[in-house]
Coordinates of C-alpha atoms in Angstrom, one line a residue:
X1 CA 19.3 -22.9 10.1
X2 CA 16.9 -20.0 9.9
X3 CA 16.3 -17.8 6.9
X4 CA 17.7 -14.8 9.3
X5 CA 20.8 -17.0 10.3
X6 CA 21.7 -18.0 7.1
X7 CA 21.3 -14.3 5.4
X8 CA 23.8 -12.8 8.0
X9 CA 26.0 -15.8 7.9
X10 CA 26.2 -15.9 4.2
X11 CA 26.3 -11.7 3.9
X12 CA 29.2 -12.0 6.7
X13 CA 30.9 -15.0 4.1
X14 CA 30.9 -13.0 1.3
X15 CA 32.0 -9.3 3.2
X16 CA 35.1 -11.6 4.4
X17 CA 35.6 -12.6 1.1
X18 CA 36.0 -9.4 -0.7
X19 CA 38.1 -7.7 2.4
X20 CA 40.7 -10.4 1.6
X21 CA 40.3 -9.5 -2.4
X22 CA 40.6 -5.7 -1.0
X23 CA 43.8 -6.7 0.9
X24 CA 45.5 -8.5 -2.0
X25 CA 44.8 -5.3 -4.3
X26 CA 46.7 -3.4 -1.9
X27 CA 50.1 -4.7 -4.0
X28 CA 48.8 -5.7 -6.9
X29 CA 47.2 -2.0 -7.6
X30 CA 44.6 -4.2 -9.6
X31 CA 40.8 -4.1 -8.3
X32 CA 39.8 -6.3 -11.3
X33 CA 39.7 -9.5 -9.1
X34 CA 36.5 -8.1 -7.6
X35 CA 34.6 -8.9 -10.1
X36 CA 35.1 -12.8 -10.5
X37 CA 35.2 -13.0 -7.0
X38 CA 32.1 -10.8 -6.0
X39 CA 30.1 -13.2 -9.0
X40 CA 31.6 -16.5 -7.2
X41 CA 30.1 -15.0 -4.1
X42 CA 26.9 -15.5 -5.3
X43 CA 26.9 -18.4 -6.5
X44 CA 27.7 -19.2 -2.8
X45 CA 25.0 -17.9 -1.5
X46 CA 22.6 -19.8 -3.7
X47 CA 24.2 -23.1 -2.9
X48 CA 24.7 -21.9 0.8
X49 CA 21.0 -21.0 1.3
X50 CA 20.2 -24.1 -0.9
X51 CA 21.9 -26.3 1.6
X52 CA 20.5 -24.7 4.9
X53 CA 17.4 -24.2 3.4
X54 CA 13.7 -25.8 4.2
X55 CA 12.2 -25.9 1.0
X56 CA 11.4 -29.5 -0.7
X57 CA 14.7 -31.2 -1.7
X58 CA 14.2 -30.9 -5.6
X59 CA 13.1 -27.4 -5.2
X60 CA 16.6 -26.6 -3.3
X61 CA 18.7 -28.9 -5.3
X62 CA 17.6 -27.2 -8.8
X63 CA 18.2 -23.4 -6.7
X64 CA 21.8 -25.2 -6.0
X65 CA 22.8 -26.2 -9.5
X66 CA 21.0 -23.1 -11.2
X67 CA 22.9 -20.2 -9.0
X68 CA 26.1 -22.4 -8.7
X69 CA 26.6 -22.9 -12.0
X70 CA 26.0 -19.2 -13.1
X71 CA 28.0 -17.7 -10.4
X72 CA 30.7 -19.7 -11.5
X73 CA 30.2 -19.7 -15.3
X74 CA 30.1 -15.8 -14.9
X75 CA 32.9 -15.8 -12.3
X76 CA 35.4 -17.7 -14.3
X77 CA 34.8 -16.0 -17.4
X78 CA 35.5 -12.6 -15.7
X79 CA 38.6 -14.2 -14.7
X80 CA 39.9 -15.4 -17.8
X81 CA 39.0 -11.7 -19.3
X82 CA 40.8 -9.8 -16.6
X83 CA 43.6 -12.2 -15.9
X84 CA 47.3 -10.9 -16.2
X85 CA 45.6 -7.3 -18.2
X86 CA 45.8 -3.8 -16.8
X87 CA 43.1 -2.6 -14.7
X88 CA 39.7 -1.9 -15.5
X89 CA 39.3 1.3 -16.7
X90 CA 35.9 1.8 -14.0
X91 CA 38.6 1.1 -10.8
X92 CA 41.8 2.7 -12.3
X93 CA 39.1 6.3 -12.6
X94 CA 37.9 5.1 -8.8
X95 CA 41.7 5.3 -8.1
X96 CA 42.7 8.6 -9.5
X97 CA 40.1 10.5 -8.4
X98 CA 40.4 9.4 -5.1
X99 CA 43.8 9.9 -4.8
X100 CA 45.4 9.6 -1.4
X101 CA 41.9 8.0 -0.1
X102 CA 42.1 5.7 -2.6
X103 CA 42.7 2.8 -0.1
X104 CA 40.3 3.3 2.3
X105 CA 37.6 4.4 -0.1
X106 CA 38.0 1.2 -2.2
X107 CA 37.6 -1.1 0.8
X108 CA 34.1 0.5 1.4
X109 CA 33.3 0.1 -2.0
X110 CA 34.3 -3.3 -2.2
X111 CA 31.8 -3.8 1.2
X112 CA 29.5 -2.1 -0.8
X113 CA 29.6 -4.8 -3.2
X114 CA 29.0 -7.2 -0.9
X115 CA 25.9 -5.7 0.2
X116 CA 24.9 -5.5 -2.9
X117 CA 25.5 -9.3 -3.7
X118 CA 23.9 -9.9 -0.4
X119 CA 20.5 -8.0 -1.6
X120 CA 20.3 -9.8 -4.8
X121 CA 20.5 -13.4 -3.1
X122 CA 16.9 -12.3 -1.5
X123 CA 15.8 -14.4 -4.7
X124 CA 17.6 -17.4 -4.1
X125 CA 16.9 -17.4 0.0
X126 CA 13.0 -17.2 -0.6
X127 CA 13.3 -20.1 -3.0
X128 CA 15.5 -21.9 -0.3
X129 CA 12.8 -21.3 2.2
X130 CA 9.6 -21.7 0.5
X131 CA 6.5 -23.9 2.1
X132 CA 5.2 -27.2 0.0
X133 CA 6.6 -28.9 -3.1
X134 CA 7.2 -27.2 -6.5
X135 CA 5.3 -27.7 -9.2
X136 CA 7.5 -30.0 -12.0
X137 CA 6.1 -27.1 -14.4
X138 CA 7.4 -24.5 -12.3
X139 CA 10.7 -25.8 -11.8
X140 CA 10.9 -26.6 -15.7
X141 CA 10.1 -23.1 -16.5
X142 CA 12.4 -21.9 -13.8
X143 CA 15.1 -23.3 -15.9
X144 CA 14.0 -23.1 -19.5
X145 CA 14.7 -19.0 -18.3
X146 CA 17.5 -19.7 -16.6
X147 CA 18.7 -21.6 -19.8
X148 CA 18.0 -19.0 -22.1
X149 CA 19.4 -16.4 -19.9
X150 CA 23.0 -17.8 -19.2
X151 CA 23.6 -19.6 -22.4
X152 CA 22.0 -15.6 -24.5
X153 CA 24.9 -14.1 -21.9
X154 CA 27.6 -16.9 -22.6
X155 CA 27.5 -16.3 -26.6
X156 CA 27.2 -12.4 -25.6
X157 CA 30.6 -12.6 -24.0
X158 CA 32.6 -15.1 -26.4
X159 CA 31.5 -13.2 -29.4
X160 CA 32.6 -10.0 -27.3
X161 CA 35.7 -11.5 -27.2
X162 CA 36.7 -12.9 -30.4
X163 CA 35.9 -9.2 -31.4
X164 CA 38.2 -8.1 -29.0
X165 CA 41.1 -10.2 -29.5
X166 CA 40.9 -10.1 -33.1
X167 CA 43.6 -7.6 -34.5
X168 CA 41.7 -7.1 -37.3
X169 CA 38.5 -5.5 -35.6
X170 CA 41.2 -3.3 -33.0
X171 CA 39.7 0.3 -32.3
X172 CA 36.4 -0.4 -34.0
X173 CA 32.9 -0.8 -32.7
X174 CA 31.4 -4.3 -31.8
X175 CA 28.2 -4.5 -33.8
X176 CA 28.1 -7.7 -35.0
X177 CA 26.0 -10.9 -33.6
X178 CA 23.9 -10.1 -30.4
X179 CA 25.3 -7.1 -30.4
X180 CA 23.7 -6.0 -33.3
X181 CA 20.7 -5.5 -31.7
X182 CA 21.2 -4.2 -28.5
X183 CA 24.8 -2.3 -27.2
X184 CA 24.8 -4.7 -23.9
X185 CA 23.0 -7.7 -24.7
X186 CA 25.2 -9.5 -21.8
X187 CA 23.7 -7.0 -19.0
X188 CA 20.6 -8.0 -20.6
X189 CA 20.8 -11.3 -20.1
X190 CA 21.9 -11.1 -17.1
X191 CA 19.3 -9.2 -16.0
X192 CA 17.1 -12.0 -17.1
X193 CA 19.0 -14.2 -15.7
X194 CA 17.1 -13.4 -12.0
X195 CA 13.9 -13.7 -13.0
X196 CA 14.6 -18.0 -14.0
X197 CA 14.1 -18.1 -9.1
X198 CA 10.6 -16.9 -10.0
X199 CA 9.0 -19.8 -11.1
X200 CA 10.8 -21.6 -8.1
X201 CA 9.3 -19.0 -5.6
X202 CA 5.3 -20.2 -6.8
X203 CA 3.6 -21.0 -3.8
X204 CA 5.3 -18.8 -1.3
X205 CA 3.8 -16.1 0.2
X206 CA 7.0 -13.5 -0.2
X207 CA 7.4 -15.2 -3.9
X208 CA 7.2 -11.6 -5.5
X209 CA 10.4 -10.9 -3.5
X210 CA 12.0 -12.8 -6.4
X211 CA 11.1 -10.1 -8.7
X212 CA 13.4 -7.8 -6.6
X213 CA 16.8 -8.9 -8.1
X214 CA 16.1 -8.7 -11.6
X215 CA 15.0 -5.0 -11.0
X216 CA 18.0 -4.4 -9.1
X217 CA 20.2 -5.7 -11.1
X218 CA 19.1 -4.3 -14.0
X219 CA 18.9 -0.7 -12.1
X220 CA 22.5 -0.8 -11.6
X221 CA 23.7 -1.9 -14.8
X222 CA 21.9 0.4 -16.5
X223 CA 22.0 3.5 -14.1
X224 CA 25.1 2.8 -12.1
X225 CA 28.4 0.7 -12.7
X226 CA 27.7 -0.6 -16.0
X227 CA 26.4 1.5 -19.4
X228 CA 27.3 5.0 -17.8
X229 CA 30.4 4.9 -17.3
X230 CA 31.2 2.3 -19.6
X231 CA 29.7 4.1 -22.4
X232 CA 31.3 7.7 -21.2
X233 CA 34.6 5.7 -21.9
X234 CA 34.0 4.5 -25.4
X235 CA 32.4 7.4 -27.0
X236 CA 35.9 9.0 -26.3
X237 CA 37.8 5.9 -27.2
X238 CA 36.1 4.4 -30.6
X239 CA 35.6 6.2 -33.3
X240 CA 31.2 5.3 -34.4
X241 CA 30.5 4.6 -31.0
X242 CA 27.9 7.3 -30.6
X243 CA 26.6 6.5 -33.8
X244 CA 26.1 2.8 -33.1
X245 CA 24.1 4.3 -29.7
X246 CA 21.8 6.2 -31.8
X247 CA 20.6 3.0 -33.7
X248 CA 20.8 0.4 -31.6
X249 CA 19.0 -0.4 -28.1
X250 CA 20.9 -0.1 -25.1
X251 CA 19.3 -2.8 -23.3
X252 CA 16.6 -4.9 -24.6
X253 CA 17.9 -6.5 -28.4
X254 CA 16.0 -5.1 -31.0
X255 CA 16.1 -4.4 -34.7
X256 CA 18.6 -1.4 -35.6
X257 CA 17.5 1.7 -36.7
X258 CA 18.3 2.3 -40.5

């Protein structure tokens, strides 16, 4: 399959996929499956492109198992978080304020997603498709990244949790851990998360492409669907919150300010 075939084939995968999440929302009034599903989706797409690809076999198979295993790590976590809980505060504010176009607007935004998922797998389809062998060193660092990257996000999220379902810590601000040193050390993470397909692009001549994702992704964490309107939401809601964003780092984990 070509690189062009298997883009478009994999976008049109994933666009299916969230119209049926789209259509299921439509009774539920919940948009929170989105998330799992949209981080599944890519997972997809780096197994998808790994399969179709032409790259050396070892080179493919680590792409494969590295983007598989996150996508679904990520995915299924967001599921366990969101399952059988109201709706996330970010779609329930999508809903209100769109009111009577709330419908239609929220399929567009859910295509939207896919487009988005579709522009960061641009990382895994150049590894998929890259000329020659990897280097065993390249491939090792690829996934001493991607190791740091996923397992930094995975104890970001459980000790977000315990936090959260912990009566004792209810209303109060999460500092502790991680997030002692920066306010969203799992965006962070994941953010670094991207940059593990670098390594794995080394030889190809569009291997800065890889670079692309992590940008992106860290763009729109910071700048669009994550801190802002996440953060708008708990300086209203927790008590300290603006205080904790005055001395600690909003993205890269640092010390505190006294």
């Amino acid at each position: 399959m070509t690189p062009v075939l298997a883009a478009l084939s994999g976008f049109a995968l994933v666009a299916l996929a969230l119209a049926v999440v789209w259509a299921v929302q439509l009774k539920t009034r919940n948009a929170g499956m989105v998330d799992p599903v949209w981080s599944w989706s890519m997972g997809f797409l780096a197994v998808w492109y790994a399969i179709f690809g032409s790259a050396a076999a070892e080179t493919r198979l680590v792409l494969g198992l590295l983007g598989g295993i996150w996508g679904l790590r990520l995915g299924s976590h967001l599921f366990i978080r969101n399952a059988g809980k109201p709706e996330d505060a970010r779609y329930a504010k999508f809903r209100a304020e769109w009111g009577a176009k709330a419908n239609f607007n929220m399929f567009w935004f859910f295509q939207f997603q896919a487009l988005v998922a579709w522009a960061l797998s641009v990382g895994f389809l150049v590894v998929a498709y890259r000329p020659g062998d990897s280097h065993v060193t390249a491939l090792g660092l690829g996934v001493a990244i991607w190791l740091v990257a996923v397992i930094g996000e995975s104890v970001a999220d459980a000790q977000m949790e315990r936090f959260r379902t912990d009566p004792s810590t209810k209303g109060q601000v999460m500092d502790r851990g991680l997030w002692r040193y920066s306010r969203h050390p799992n965006y962070f993470f994941e953010s670094l998360h991207w940059v593990a397909y670098l390594p794995l692009a080394f030889g190809s001549p569009y291997g800065w492409v890889t670079l692309l994702p992590a940008v992106l992704m860290a763009w729109l964490l910071l700048k669009m669907s994550g801190v802002p309107i996440l953060e708008a939401h708990l300086v209203q809601s927790r008590p300290g919150y603006a205080d904790y964003m005055r001395r600690t780092s909003v993205f890269i984990p640092w010390p505190p300010k006294s």
